JSON list of C-alpha atoms in Angstrom, two decimals:
[
{"chain": "A", "resi": 1, "resn": "ILE", "atom": "CA", "xyz": [-7.24, -0.53, 2.56]},
{"chain": "A", "resi": 2, "resn": "GLY", "atom": "CA", "xyz": [-8.51, -3.91, 3.60]},
{"chain": "A", "resi": 3, "resn": "LEU", "atom": "CA", "xyz": [-7.88, -6.30, 6.45]},
{"chain": "A", "resi": 4, "resn": "LYS", "atom": "CA", "xyz": [-5.10, -8.04, 4.49]},
{"chain": "A", "resi": 5, "resn": "GLU", "atom": "CA", "xyz": [-3.18, -4.77, 4.05]},
{"chain": "A", "resi": 6, "resn": "ILE", "atom": "CA", "xyz": [-3.60, -3.92, 7.72]},
{"chain": "A", "resi": 7, "resn": "LEU", "atom": "CA", "xyz": [-2.28, -7.34, 8.78]},
{"chain": "A", "resi": 8, "resn": "LEU", "atom": "CA", "xyz": [0.66, -7.04, 6.39]},
{"chain": "A", "resi": 9, "resn": "GLY", "atom": "CA", "xyz": [1.35, -3.51, 7.67]},
{"chain": "A", "resi": 10, "resn": "VAL", "atom": "CA", "xyz": [1.32, -4.68, 11.29]},
{"chain": "A", "resi": 11, "resn": "THR", "atom": "CA", "xyz": [3.55, -7.63, 10.39]},
{"chain": "A", "resi": 12, "resn": "THR", "atom": "CA", "xyz": [5.96, -5.31, 8.55]},
{"chain": "A", "resi": 13, "resn": "SER", "atom": "CA", "xyz": [6.09, -2.97, 11.57]},
{"chain": "A", "resi": 14, "resn": "PHE", "atom": "CA", "xyz": [6.86, -5.84, 13.96]},
{"chain": "A", "resi": 15, "resn": "ILE", "atom": "CA", "xyz": [9.54, -7.26, 11.65]},
{"chain": "A", "resi": 16, "resn": "ILE", "atom": "CA", "xyz": [11.30, -3.89, 11.38]},
{"chain": "A", "resi": 17, "resn": "PHE", "atom": "CA", "xyz": [10.96, -3.40, 15.15]},
{"chain": "A", "resi": 18, "resn": "GLY", "atom": "CA", "xyz": [12.39, -6.87, 15.73]},
{"chain": "A", "resi": 19, "resn": "LEU", "atom": "CA", "xyz": [15.37, -6.13, 13.50]},
{"chain": "A", "resi": 20, "resn": "ILE", "atom": "CA", "xyz": [16.03, -2.88, 15.36]},
{"chain": "A", "resi": 21, "resn": "SER", "atom": "CA", "xyz": [15.80, -4.73, 18.69]},
{"chain": "A", "resi": 22, "resn": "LEU", "atom": "CA", "xyz": [18.18, -7.38, 17.37]},
{"chain": "A", "resi": 23, "resn": "SER", "atom": "CA", "xyz": [20.66, -4.67, 16.37]},
{"chain": "A", "resi": 24, "resn": "TYR", "atom": "CA", "xyz": [20.64, -3.34, 19.95]},
{"chain": "A", "resi": 25, "resn": "ILE", "atom": "CA", "xyz": [21.12, -6.85, 21.34]},
{"chain": "A", "resi": 26, "resn": "ILE", "atom": "CA", "xyz": [24.05, -7.48, 18.99]},
{"chain": "A", "resi": 27, "resn": "GLU", "atom": "CA", "xyz": [25.65, -4.11, 19.85]},
{"chain": "A", "resi": 28, "resn": "GLY", "atom": "CA", "xyz": [25.11, -4.72, 23.57]},
{"chain": "A", "resi": 29, "resn": "LYS", "atom": "CA", "xyz": [24.94, -1.02, 24.33]},
{"chain": "A", "resi": 30, "resn": "ALA", "atom": "CA", "xyz": [22.96, 1.96, 23.18]},
{"chain": "A", "resi": 31, "resn": "TRP", "atom": "CA", "xyz": [23.20, 5.70, 23.39]},
{"chain": "A", "resi": 32, "resn": "GLY", "atom": "CA", "xyz": [20.54, 6.84, 25.85]},
{"chain": "A", "resi": 33, "resn": "LEU", "atom": "CA", "xyz": [18.47, 8.72, 23.27]},
{"chain": "A", "resi": 34, "resn": "SER", "atom": "CA", "xyz": [19.20, 6.41, 20.35]},
{"chain": "A", "resi": 35, "resn": "PRO", "atom": "CA", "xyz": [15.69, 4.89, 20.23]},
{"chain": "A", "resi": 36, "resn": "ALA", "atom": "CA", "xyz": [14.21, 8.38, 19.97]},
{"chain": "A", "resi": 37, "resn": "PHE", "atom": "CA", "xyz": [16.18, 8.82, 16.74]},
{"chain": "A", "resi": 38, "resn": "ARG", "atom": "CA", "xyz": [16.64, 5.31, 15.36]},
{"chain": "A", "resi": 39, "resn": "LEU", "atom": "CA", "xyz": [13.02, 4.17, 15.62]},
{"chain": "A", "resi": 40, "resn": "PRO", "atom": "CA", "xyz": [11.42, 7.10, 13.76]},
{"chain": "A", "resi": 41, "resn": "ILE", "atom": "CA", "xyz": [14.08, 7.19, 11.07]},
{"chain": "A", "resi": 42, "resn": "ILE", "atom": "CA", "xyz": [14.01, 3.46, 10.31]},
{"chain": "A", "resi": 43, "resn": "MET", "atom": "CA", "xyz": [10.34, 2.79, 10.97]},
{"chain": "A", "resi": 44, "resn": "ILE", "atom": "CA", "xyz": [8.70, 5.98, 9.63]},
{"chain": "A", "resi": 45, "resn": "ILE", "atom": "CA", "xyz": [10.96, 8.20, 7.53]},
{"chain": "A", "resi": 46, "resn": "ILE", "atom": "CA", "xyz": [12.68, 5.56, 5.36]},
{"chain": "A", "resi": 47, "resn": "PRO", "atom": "CA", "xyz": [9.42, 3.65, 4.66]},
{"chain": "A", "resi": 48, "resn": "PHE", "atom": "CA", "xyz": [7.72, 6.97, 3.82]},
{"chain": "A", "resi": 49, "resn": "ILE", "atom": "CA", "xyz": [10.45, 7.79, 1.31]},
{"chain": "A", "resi": 50, "resn": "ILE", "atom": "CA", "xyz": [10.07, 4.34, -0.26]},
{"chain": "A", "resi": 51, "resn": "HIS", "atom": "CA", "xyz": [6.28, 4.79, -0.29]},
{"chain": "A", "resi": 52, "resn": "THR", "atom": "CA", "xyz": [6.59, 8.17, -2.00]},
{"chain": "A", "resi": 53, "resn": "LEU", "atom": "CA", "xyz": [8.89, 6.73, -4.66]},
{"chain": "A", "resi": 54, "resn": "THR", "atom": "CA", "xyz": [6.71, 3.69, -5.39]},
{"chain": "A", "resi": 55, "resn": "GLU", "atom": "CA", "xyz": [3.12, 4.90, -4.96]},
{"chain": "A", "resi": 56, "resn": "LYS", "atom": "CA", "xyz": [2.71, 6.11, -8.56]},
{"chain": "A", "resi": 57, "resn": "SER", "atom": "CA", "xyz": [4.35, 3.03, -10.03]},
{"chain": "A", "resi": 58, "resn": "LYS", "atom": "CA", "xyz": [2.74, 1.31, -13.01]},
{"chain": "A", "resi": 59, "resn": "ASN", "atom": "CA", "xyz": [3.83, -2.01, -11.51]},
{"chain": "A", "resi": 60, "resn": "THR", "atom": "CA", "xyz": [0.88, -3.27, -9.43]},
{"chain": "A", "resi": 61, "resn": "LYS", "atom": "CA", "xyz": [3.13, -5.18, -7.02]},
{"chain": "A", "resi": 62, "resn": "LEU", "atom": "CA", "xyz": [5.14, -2.05, -6.24]},
{"chain": "A", "resi": 63, "resn": "ALA", "atom": "CA", "xyz": [1.96, -0.01, -5.81]},
{"chain": "A", "resi": 64, "resn": "TYR", "atom": "CA", "xyz": [0.60, -2.67, -3.44]},
{"chain": "A", "resi": 65, "resn": "PHE", "atom": "CA", "xyz": [3.89, -2.70, -1.51]},
{"chain": "A", "resi": 66, "resn": "SER", "atom": "CA", "xyz": [3.57, 1.08, -1.23]},
{"chain": "A", "resi": 67, "resn": "LEU", "atom": "CA", "xyz": [0.09, 0.67, 0.30]},
{"chain": "A", "resi": 68, "resn": "VAL", "atom": "CA", "xyz": [1.40, -1.88, 2.80]},
{"chain": "A", "resi": 69, "resn": "LEU", "atom": "CA", "xyz": [4.24, 0.49, 3.75]},
{"chain": "A", "resi": 70, "resn": "LEU", "atom": "CA", "xyz": [1.75, 3.31, 4.26]},
{"chain": "A", "resi": 71, "resn": "THR", "atom": "CA", "xyz": [-0.29, 1.08, 6.56]},
{"chain": "A", "resi": 72, "resn": "SER", "atom": "CA", "xyz": [2.89, 0.09, 8.40]},
{"chain": "A", "resi": 73, "resn": "ILE", "atom": "CA", "xyz": [3.78, 3.75, 8.90]},
{"chain": "A", "resi": 74, "resn": "GLY", "atom": "CA", "xyz": [0.35, 4.44, 10.37]},
{"chain": "A", "resi": 75, "resn": "VAL", "atom": "CA", "xyz": [0.54, 1.46, 12.73]},
{"chain": "A", "resi": 76, "resn": "THR", "atom": "CA", "xyz": [4.07, 2.38, 13.78]},
{"chain": "A", "resi": 77, "resn": "THR", "atom": "CA", "xyz": [3.11, 5.97, 14.47]},
{"chain": "A", "resi": 78, "resn": "ILE", "atom": "CA", "xyz": [0.14, 5.00, 16.61]},
{"chain": "A", "resi": 79, "resn": "LEU", "atom": "CA", "xyz": [2.07, 2.35, 18.55]},
{"chain": "A", "resi": 80, "resn": "GLY", "atom": "CA", "xyz": [5.16, 4.56, 18.83]},
{"chain": "A", "resi": 81, "resn": "ILE", "atom": "CA", "xyz": [3.26, 7.43, 20.37]},
{"chain": "A", "resi": 82, "resn": "THR", "atom": "CA", "xyz": [1.41, 5.11, 22.71]},
{"chain": "A", "resi": 83, "resn": "PHE", "atom": "CA", "xyz": [4.23, 2.81, 23.85]},
{"chain": "A", "resi": 84, "resn": "ILE", "atom": "CA", "xyz": [7.55, 4.74, 23.57]},
{"chain": "A", "resi": 85, "resn": "ASP", "atom": "CA", "xyz": [8.18, 4.38, 27.32]},
{"chain": "A", "resi": 86, "resn": "LEU", "atom": "CA", "xyz": [7.91, 0.60, 27.02]},
{"chain": "A", "resi": 87, "resn": "TRP", "atom": "CA", "xyz": [10.77, 0.61, 24.50]},
{"chain": "A", "resi": 88, "resn": "PHE", "atom": "CA", "xyz": [13.14, 2.15, 27.04]},
{"chain": "A", "resi": 89, "resn": "GLU", "atom": "CA", "xyz": [11.98, -0.38, 29.64]},
{"chain": "A", "resi": 90, "resn": "LEU", "atom": "CA", "xyz": [12.57, -3.18, 27.12]},
{"chain": "A", "resi": 91, "resn": "LEU", "atom": "CA", "xyz": [16.17, -2.02, 26.68]},
{"chain": "A", "resi": 92, "resn": "ASP", "atom": "CA", "xyz": [16.62, -2.18, 30.46]},
{"chain": "A", "resi": 93, "resn": "HIS", "atom": "CA", "xyz": [14.99, -5.63, 30.61]},
{"chain": "A", "resi": 94, "resn": "LEU", "atom": "CA", "xyz": [17.27, -6.96, 27.88]},
{"chain": "A", "resi": 95, "resn": "GLY", "atom": "CA", "xyz": [20.29, -5.72, 29.83]},
{"chain": "A", "resi": 96, "resn": "ILE", "atom": "CA", "xyz": [21.38, -3.30, 27.13]},
{"chain": "A", "resi": 97, "resn": "GLU", "atom": "CA", "xyz": [23.85, -0.85, 28.60]},
{"chain": "A", "resi": 98, "resn": "LYS", "atom": "CA", "xyz": [22.93, 2.78, 27.96]},
{"chain": "A", "resi": 99, "resn": "TYR", "atom": "CA", "xyz": [25.51, 5.51, 27.78]},
{"chain": "A", "resi": 100, "resn": "TYR", "atom": "CA", "xyz": [25.13, 9.26, 27.51]}
]
């Protein structure tokens, strides 16, 4: 894994995170524990399934995409563990109503 793959992995993580944030903004409300479920499923589990399906591909582009996804999963996991509290604060800052 080189610097290019790491940068693409970080970019992929931020794009997915941005799309999830946009979905919360569009909805305007969120279940209180939704980020604890939505973030890992969309940012870790689904990319891992795609990685598993494409890592042994004979197509070099798919194999490379699999490597970028694996890097993205690693970055997401590290950032997710470190900054999960900031996500809940971001929801408050954006004015997203939480319900339980």
